[in-house]
Short mmCIF file of C-alpha atoms in Angstrom, two decimals:
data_model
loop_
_atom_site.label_atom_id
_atom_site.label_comp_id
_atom_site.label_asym_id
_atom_site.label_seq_id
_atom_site.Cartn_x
_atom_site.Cartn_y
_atom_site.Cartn_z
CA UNK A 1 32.26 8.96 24.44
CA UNK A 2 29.80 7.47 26.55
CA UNK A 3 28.25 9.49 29.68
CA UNK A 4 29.93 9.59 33.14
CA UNK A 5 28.76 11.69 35.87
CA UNK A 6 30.77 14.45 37.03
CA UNK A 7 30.28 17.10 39.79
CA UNK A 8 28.31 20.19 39.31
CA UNK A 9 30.00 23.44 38.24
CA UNK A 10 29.52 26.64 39.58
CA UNK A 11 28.15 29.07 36.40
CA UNK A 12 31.54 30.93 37.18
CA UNK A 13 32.83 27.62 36.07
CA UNK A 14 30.92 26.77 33.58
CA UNK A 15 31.84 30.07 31.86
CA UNK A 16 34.83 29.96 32.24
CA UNK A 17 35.13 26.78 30.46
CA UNK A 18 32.78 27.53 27.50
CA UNK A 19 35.13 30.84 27.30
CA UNK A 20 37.85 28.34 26.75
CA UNK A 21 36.24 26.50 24.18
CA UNK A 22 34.74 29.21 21.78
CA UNK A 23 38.68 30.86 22.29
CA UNK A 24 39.86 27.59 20.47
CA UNK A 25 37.53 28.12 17.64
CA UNK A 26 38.13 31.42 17.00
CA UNK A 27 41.62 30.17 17.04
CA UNK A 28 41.72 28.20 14.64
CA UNK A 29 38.97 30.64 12.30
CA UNK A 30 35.94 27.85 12.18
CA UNK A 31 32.65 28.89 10.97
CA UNK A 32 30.90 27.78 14.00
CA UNK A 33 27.83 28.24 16.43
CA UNK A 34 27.45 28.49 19.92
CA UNK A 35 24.83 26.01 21.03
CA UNK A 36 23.07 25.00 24.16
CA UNK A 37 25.78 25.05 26.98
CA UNK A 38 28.20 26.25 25.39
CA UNK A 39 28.88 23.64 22.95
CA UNK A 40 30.71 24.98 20.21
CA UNK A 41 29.50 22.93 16.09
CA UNK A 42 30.67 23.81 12.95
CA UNK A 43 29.14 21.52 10.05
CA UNK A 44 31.72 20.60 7.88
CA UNK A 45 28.92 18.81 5.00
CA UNK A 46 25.77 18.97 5.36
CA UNK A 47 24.08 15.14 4.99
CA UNK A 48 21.51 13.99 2.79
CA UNK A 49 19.96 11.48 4.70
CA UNK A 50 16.17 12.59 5.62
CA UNK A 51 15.67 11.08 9.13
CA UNK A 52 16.83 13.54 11.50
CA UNK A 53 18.25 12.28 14.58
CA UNK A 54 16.13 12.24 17.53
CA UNK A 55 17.18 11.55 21.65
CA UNK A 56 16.25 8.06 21.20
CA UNK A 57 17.62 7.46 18.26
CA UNK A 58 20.58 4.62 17.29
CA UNK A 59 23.01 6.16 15.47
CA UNK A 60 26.54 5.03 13.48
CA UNK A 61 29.15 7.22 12.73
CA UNK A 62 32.99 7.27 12.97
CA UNK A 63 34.76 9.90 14.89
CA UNK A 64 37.80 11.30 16.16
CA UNK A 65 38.92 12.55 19.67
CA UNK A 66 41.09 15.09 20.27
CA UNK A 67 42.32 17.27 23.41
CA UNK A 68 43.05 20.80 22.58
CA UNK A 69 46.47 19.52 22.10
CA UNK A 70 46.23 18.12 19.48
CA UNK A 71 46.25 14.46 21.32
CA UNK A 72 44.10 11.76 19.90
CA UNK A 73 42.29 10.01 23.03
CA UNK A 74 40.17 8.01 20.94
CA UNK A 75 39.11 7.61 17.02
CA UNK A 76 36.90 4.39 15.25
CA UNK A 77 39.36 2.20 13.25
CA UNK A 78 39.41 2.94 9.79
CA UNK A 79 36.63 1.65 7.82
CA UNK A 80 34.65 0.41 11.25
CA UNK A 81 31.93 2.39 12.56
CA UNK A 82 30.42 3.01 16.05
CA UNK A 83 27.29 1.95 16.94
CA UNK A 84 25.33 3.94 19.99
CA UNK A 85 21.95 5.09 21.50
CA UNK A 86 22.50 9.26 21.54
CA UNK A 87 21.48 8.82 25.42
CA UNK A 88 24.15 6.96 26.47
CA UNK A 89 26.19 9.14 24.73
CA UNK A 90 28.08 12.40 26.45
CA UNK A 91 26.19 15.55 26.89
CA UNK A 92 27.89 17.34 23.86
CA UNK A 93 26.96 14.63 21.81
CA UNK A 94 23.13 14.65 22.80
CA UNK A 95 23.37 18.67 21.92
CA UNK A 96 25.53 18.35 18.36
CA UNK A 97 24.00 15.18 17.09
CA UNK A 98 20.41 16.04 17.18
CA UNK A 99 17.98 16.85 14.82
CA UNK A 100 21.51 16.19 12.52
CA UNK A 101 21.12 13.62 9.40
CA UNK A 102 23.03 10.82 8.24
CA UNK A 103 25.71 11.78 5.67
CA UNK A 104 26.62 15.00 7.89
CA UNK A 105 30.21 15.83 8.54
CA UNK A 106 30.84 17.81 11.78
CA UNK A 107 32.89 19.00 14.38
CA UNK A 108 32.38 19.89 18.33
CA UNK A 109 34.12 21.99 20.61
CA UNK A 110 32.77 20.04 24.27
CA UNK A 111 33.20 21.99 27.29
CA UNK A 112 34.04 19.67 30.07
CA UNK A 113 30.68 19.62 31.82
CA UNK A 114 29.29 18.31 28.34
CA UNK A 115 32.23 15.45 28.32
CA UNK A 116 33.50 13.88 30.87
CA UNK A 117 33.57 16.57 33.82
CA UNK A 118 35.95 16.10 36.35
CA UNK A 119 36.84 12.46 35.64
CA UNK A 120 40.10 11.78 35.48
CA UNK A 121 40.72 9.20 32.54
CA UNK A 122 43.31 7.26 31.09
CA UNK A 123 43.85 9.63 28.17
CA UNK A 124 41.76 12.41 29.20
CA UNK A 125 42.72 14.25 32.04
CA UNK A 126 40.16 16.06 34.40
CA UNK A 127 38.03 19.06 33.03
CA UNK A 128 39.49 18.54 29.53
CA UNK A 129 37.99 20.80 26.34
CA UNK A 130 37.06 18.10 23.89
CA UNK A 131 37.27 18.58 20.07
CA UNK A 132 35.46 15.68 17.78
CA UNK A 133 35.57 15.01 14.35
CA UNK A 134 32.30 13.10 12.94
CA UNK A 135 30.53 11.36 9.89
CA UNK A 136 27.36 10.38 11.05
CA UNK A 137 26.53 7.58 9.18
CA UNK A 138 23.08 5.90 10.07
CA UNK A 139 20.09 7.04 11.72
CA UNK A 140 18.23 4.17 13.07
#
């Protein structure tokens, strides 16, 4: 969840991956957009909170990470929360999260150059689609 650095993608690539994850949407018939870099969000609930998250905001929220698999990689214990500044957070995460409010429910299709690129990772292998589940919790 936090940022790594990754190489750079050729647009060819980068299309090709966003391609990728709007196909698993549509899949699976979510009411989503298509935001900035091809991150795919579908709110789930909207929040009630009234401070809107900002880049340097510190936000809490509990989450679940999933590769397009179906694997979890990664998901907050129940009932325990994650604490982070959006910046230090991966790219797809600085898109979905902002300007969102505490209370909101959503969901993110993350392209790999918005997640972890070209890392390879324990539970992640390289240029993985990313799906999250998240309650935002706090704005701070």
């Amino acid at each position: 969840m936090f940022a790594t650095a990754c190489n750079t993608y050729t647009e060819k690539e980068k299309q090709s991956f966003n391609s990728e994850a709007e196909s698993y949407a549509k899949k699976h018939h979510w009411n989503y957009e298509v935001v900035d870099g091809g991150l795919i969000l579908e709110v789930l609930e909207k929040g009630t909170g009234t401070e809107k998250i900002q880049a340097g905001s510190k936000i809490t929220l509990s989450y679940k990470g999933m590769l397009t698999n179906g694997n979890i990689f990664d998901q907050t214990e129940p009932g325990k929360s994650f604490e982070a500044n959006l910046k230090g957070l991966i790219g797809g995460f600085q898109l979905g999260l902002l300007n969102q409010v505490a209370g909101t429910k959503l969901r993110l299709v993350v392209p790999p150059q918005l997640g972890y690129g070209d890392d390879n990772l324990d539970k992640i292998p390289a240029n993985s689609t990313l799906v999250f589940e998240i309650l935002i919790e706090k704005v701070i």
